[in-house]
Coordinates of C-alpha atoms and ligand atoms in Angstrom, one line a residue:
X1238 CA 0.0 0.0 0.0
X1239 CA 1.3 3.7 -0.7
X1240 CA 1.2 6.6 1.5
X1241 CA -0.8 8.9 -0.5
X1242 CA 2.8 10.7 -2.4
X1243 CA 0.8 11.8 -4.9
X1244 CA -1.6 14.0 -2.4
X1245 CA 1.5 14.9 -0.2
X1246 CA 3.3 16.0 -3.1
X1247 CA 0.4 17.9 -4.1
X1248 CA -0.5 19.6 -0.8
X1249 CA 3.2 20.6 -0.1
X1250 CA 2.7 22.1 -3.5
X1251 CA -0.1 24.4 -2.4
X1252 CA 2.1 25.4 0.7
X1253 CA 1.0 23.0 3.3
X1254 CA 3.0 19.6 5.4
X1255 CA 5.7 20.6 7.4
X1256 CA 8.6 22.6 6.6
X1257 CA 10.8 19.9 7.2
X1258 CA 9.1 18.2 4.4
X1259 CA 8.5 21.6 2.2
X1260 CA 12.3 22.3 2.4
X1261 CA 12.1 18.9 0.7
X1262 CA 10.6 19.0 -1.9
X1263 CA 11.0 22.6 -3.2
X1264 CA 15.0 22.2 -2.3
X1265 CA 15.7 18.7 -2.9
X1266 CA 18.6 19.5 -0.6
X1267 CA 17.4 22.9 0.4
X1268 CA 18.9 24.8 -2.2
X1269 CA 16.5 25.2 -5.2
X1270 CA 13.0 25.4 -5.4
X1271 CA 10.5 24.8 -8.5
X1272 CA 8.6 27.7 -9.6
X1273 CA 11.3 30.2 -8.4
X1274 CA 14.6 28.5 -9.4
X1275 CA 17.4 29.4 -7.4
X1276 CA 20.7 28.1 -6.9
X1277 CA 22.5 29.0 -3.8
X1278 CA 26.7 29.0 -5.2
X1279 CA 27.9 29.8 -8.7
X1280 CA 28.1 26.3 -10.2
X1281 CA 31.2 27.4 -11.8
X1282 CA 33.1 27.6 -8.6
X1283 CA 31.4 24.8 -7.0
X1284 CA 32.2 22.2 -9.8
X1285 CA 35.3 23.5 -9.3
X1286 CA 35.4 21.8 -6.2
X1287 CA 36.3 18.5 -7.6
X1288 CA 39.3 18.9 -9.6
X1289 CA 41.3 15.8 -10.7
X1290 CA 41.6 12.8 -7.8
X1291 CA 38.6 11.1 -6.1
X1292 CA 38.8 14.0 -3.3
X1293 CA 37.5 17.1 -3.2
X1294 CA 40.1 20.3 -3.6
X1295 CA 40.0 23.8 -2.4
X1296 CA 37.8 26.4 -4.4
X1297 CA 38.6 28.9 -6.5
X1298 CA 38.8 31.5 -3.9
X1299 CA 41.4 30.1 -1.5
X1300 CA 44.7 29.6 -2.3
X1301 CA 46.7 27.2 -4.2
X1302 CA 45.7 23.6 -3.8
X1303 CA 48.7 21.3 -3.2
X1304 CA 48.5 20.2 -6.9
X1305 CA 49.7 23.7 -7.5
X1306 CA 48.6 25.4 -10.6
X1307 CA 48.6 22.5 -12.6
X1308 CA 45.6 21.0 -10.5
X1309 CA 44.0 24.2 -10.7
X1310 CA 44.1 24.8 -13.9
X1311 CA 42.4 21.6 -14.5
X1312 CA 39.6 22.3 -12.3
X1313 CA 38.9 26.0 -13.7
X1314 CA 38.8 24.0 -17.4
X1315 CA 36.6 21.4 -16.1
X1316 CA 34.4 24.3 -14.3
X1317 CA 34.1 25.6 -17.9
X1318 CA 33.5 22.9 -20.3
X1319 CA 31.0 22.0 -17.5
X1320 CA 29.8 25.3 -17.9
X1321 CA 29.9 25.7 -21.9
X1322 CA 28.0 22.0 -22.2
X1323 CA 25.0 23.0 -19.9
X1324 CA 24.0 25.9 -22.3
X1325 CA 24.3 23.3 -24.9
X1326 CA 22.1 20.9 -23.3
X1327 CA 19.9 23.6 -21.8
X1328 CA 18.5 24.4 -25.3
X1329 CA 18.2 21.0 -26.1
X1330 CA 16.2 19.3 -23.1
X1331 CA 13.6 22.3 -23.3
X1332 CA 12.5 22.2 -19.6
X1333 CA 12.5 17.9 -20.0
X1334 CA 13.6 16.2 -16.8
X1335 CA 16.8 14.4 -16.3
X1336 CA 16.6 10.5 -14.8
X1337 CA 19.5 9.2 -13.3
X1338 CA 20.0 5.5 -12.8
X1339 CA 22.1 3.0 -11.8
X1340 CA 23.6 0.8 -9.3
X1341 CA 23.9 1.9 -5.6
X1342 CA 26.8 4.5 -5.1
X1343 CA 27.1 4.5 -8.7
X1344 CA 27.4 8.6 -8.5
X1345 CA 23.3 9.7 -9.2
X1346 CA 23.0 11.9 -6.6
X1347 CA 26.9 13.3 -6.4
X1348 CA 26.5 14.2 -10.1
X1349 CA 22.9 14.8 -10.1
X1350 CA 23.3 18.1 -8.1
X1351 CA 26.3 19.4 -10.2
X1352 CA 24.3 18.8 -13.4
X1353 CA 21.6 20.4 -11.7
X1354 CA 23.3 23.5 -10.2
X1355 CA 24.6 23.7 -13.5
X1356 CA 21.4 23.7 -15.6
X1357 CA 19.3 25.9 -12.7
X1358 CA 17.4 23.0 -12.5
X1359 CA 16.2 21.8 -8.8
X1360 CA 17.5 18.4 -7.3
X1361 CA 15.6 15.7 -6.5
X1362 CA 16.8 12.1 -4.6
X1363 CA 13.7 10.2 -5.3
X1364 CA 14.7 8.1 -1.7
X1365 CA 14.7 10.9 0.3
X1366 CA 10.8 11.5 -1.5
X1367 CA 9.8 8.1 -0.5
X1368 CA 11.1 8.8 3.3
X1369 CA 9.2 11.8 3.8
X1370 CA 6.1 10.5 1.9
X1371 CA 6.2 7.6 4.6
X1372 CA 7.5 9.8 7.3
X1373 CA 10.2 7.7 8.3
X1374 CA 14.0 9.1 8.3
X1375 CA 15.1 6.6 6.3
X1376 CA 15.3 3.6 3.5
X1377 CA 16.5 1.4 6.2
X1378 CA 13.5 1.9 8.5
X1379 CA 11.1 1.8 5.7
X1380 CA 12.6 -1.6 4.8
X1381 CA 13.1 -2.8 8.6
X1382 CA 9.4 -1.3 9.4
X1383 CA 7.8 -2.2 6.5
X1384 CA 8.8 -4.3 3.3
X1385 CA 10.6 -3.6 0.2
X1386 CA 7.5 -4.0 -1.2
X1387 CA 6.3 -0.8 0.0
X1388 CA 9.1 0.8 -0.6
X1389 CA 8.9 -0.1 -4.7
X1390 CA 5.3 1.0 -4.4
X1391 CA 6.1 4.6 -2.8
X1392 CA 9.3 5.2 -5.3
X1393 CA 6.4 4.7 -7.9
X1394 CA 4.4 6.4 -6.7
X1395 CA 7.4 9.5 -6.3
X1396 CA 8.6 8.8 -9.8
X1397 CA 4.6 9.4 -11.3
X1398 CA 4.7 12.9 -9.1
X1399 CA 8.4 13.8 -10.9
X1400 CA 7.3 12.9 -14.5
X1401 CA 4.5 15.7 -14.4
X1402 CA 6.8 18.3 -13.7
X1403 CA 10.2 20.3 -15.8
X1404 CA 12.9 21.4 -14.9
X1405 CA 14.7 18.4 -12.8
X1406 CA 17.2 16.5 -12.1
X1407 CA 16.0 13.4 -10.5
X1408 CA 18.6 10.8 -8.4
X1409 CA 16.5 7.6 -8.6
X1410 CA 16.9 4.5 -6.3
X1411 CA 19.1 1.8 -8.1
X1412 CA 16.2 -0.4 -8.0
X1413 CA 13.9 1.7 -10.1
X1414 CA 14.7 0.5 -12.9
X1415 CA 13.3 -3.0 -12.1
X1416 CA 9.5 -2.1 -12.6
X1417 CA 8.5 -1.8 -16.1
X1418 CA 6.0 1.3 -15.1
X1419 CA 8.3 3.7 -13.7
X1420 CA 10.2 3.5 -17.1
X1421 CA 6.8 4.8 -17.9
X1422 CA 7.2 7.5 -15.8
X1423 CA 10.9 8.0 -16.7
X1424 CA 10.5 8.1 -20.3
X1425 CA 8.8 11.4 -19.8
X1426 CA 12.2 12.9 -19.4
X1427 CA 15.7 11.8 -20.6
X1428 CA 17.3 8.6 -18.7
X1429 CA 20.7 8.4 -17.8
X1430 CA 22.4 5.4 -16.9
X1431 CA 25.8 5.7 -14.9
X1432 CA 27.6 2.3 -15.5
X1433 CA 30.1 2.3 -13.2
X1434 CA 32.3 -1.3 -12.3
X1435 CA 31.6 -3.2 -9.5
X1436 CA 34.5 -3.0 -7.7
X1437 CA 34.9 1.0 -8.1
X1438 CA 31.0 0.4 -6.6
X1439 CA 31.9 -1.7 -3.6
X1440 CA 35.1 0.5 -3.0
X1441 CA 33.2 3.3 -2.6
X1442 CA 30.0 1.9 -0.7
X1443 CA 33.0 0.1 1.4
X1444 CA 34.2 3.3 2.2
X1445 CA 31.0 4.9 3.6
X1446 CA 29.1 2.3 5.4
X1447 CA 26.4 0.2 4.3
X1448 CA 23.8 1.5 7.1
X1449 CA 22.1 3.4 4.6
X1450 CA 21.7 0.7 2.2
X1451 CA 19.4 -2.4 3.4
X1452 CA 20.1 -4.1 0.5
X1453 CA 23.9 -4.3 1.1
X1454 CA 24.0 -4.2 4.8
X1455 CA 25.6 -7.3 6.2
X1456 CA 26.4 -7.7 10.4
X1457 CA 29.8 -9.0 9.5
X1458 CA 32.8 -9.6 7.0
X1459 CA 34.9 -7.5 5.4
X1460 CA 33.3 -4.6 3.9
X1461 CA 34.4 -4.6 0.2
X1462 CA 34.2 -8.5 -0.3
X1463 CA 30.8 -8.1 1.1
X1464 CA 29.4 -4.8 -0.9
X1465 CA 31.0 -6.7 -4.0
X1466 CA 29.3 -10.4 -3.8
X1467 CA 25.5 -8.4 -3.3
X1468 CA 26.6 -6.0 -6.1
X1469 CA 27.4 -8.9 -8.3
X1470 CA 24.0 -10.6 -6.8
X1471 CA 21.9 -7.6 -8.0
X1472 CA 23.6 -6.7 -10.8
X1473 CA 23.0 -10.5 -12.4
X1474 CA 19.6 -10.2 -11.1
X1475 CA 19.3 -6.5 -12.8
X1476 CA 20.3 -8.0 -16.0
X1477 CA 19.7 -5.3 -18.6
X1478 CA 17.1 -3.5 -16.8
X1479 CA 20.0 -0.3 -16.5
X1480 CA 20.1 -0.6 -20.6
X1481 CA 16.5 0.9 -20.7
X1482 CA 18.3 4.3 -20.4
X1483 CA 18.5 6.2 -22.9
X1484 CA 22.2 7.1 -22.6
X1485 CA 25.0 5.2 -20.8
X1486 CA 27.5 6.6 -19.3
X1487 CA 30.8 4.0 -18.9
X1488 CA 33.3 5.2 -16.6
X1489 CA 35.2 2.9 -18.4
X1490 CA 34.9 4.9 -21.6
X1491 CA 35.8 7.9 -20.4
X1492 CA 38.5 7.0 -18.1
X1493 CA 39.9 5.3 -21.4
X1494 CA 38.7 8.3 -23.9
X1495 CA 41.8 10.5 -20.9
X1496 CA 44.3 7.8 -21.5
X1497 CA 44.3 5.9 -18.3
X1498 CA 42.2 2.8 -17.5
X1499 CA 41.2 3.8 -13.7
X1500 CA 38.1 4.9 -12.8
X1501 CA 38.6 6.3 -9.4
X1502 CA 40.5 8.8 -11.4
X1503 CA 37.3 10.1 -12.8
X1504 CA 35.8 13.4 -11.2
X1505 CA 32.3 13.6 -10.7
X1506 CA 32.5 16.8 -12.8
X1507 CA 33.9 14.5 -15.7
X1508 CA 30.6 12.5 -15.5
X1509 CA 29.0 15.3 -15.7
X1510 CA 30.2 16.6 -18.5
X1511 CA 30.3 13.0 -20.6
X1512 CA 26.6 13.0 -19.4
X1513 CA 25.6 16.5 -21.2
X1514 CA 27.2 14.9 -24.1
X1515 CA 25.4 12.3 -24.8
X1516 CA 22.2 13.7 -23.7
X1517 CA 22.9 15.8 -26.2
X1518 CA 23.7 13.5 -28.7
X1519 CA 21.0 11.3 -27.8
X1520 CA 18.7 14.5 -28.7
X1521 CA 20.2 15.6 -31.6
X1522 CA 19.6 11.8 -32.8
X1523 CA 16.2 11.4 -31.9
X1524 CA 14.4 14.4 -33.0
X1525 CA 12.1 13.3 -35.6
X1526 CA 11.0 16.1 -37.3
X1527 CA 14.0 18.4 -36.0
X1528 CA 11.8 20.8 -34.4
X1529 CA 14.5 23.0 -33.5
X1530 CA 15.4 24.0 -37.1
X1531 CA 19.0 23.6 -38.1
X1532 CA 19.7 27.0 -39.1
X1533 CA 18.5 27.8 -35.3
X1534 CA 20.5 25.0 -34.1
X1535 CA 24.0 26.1 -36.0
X1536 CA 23.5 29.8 -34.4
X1537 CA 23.1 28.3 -31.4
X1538 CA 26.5 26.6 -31.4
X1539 CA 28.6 29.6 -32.8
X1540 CA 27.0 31.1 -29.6
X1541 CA 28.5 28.6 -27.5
X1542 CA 32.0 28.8 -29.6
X1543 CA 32.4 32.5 -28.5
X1544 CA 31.8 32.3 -25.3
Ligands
LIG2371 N1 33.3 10.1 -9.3 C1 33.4 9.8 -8.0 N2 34.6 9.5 -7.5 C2 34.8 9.1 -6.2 N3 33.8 9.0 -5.4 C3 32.5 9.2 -5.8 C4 32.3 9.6 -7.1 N4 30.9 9.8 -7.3 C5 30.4 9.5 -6.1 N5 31.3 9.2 -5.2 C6 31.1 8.8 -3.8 O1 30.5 7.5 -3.8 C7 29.5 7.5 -2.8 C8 28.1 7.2 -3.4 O2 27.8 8.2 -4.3 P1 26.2 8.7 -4.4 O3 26.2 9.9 -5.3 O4 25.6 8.7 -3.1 O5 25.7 7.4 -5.3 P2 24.2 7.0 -5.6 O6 23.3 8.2 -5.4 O7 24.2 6.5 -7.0 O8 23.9 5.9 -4.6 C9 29.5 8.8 -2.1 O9 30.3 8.7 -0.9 C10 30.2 9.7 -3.1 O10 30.9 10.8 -2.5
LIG2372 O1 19.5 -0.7 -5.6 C1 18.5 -0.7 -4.8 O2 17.6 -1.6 -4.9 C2 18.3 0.3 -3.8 C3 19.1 1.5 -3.9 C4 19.0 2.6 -3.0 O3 19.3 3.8 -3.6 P1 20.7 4.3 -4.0 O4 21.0 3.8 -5.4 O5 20.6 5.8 -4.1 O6 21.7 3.9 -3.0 C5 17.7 2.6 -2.3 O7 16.7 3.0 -3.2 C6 17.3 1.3 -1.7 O8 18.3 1.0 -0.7 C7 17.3 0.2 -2.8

């Protein structure tokens, strides 16, 4: 049984619920909000946050990073080829939503708010939806409490909400993509699939804990060998349910497009970036009629090239 997601979302809409739950919704994280869209820190400088290496650097304002100039130098390009493919894909999405998906700690949410601060679209982690449509403070509890069951119902029921509205970037549950209707729901947007390899997976979820994910939590065992054996589980069991997307994103690819064949090397601003690619290539492909003209479309990109 759901918990009414659609109403909730509804009446938080018209101003009611609590604030903790209006924050929510209208900030995803509490930065943006639909309707007015705001974004609290230039994205610029924030992307710039991540330069090369799996750890964050300093920002542009403070001084020089130990990776000296080099390292900063690669962030500011990053910042702005992030920058420079956003107003690309801005003009193409035309207000259509963006669906991540993917496995668990596969990077929806990390690069899900850069490509949203980016666009000045709001942020939206369709778990934290399904906890406050429950009214429980977490995944865990709602699986504990409840069932898993429930929870795929509710994350339905979240997904339906999204797909009526523009303007989003949505971080989905790595299950999602397991029920044939939210693909319904997802298809209303542009799907993104981060394929990311299990052991970069299981690395990471190693590193962070497994408390937030039932799915993986184990009492015992070594961390990594554990998060990698479910992985593999889930993944088999997946199949090609991630394929459904209508781009994939291989870390793999990208790691190998730089020259190097390691994947923790691989900034979530990089992902970003190959993302807006090949949503934009995916757009470019797919429009039938090409209702954006070409002549409007090749003024558009000498735009882009002078700025
Ligand atoms: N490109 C990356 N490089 C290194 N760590 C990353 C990267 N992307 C995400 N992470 C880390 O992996 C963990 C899972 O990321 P998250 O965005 O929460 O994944 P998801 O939303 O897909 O479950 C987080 O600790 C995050 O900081
Ligand atoms: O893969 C899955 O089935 C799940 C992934 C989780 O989301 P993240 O992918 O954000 O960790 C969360 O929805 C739940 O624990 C189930």
């Amino acid at each position: 049984m759901e918990a009414g997601v659609g109403l909730a979302l509804q009446s938080r809409a018209a101003g009611f619920g609590s604030d903790r739950r209006r924050s929510a919704l209208y900030g995803g994280e509490g930065r943006a909000r639909i309707g007015s869209l705001r974004v609290a820190e230039p994205a610029v400088a924030k992307a710039a946050v991540w330069a090369r290496g799996s750890k964050p650097v300093a920002p542009l304002r403070a001084k020089k990073s130990s990776g000296g100039h080099e390292t900063l130098h690669n962030s500011v390009d990053e910042a702005l080829l992030l920058k420079r493919k956003s107003e690309e894909v801005l003009f193409y999405l035309n207000g259509r939503c963006i669906y991540l998906v993917g496995m668990m700690g596969s990077g929806k949410s990390t690069v899900g708010k850069i490509m949203s601060e980016v666009l000045g679209y709001s942020f939206f982690d369709s778990d934290k939806l399904v906890e406050q449509a429950v009214g429980m403070p977490s995944v865990a509890q709602i699986f504990k409490v409840h069932s898993e069951a429930f929870f795929r119902d509710n994350e339905s029921s979240v997904l339906r909400d999204l797909s009526s509205m523009k303007r989003l970037v949505v971080a989905t549950g790595g299950g999602a993509v397991i029920r044939p209707v939210n693909w319904k729901y997802m298809k209303k947007g542009l799907s993104v699939w981060l394929d990311v390899p299990l052991d970069a997976l299981a690395r990471r979820i190693a590193k962070v804990g497994t408390a937030s994910r039932p799915l993986l939590d184990q009492p015992s065992g070594d961390p990594y060998t554990m998060a990698f054996s479910k992985l593999s589980m889930l993944a088999e069991q997946r199949g090609d349910a991630y394929a459904n997307a209508d781009v994939r994103v291989s870390l793999e690819e990208i790691a190998s497009k730089q020259g190097h064949d390691d994947v923790s090397k691989l900034t979530p601003t990089d992902i970003a970036i190959e993302s807006f690619h090949k949503i934009e290539n995916f757009v470019i492909e797919h429009t039938v009629d090409n209702p954006v003209g070409d002549s409007q479309a090749d003024s558009h990109a000498q735009r882009i090239q002078t700025l």
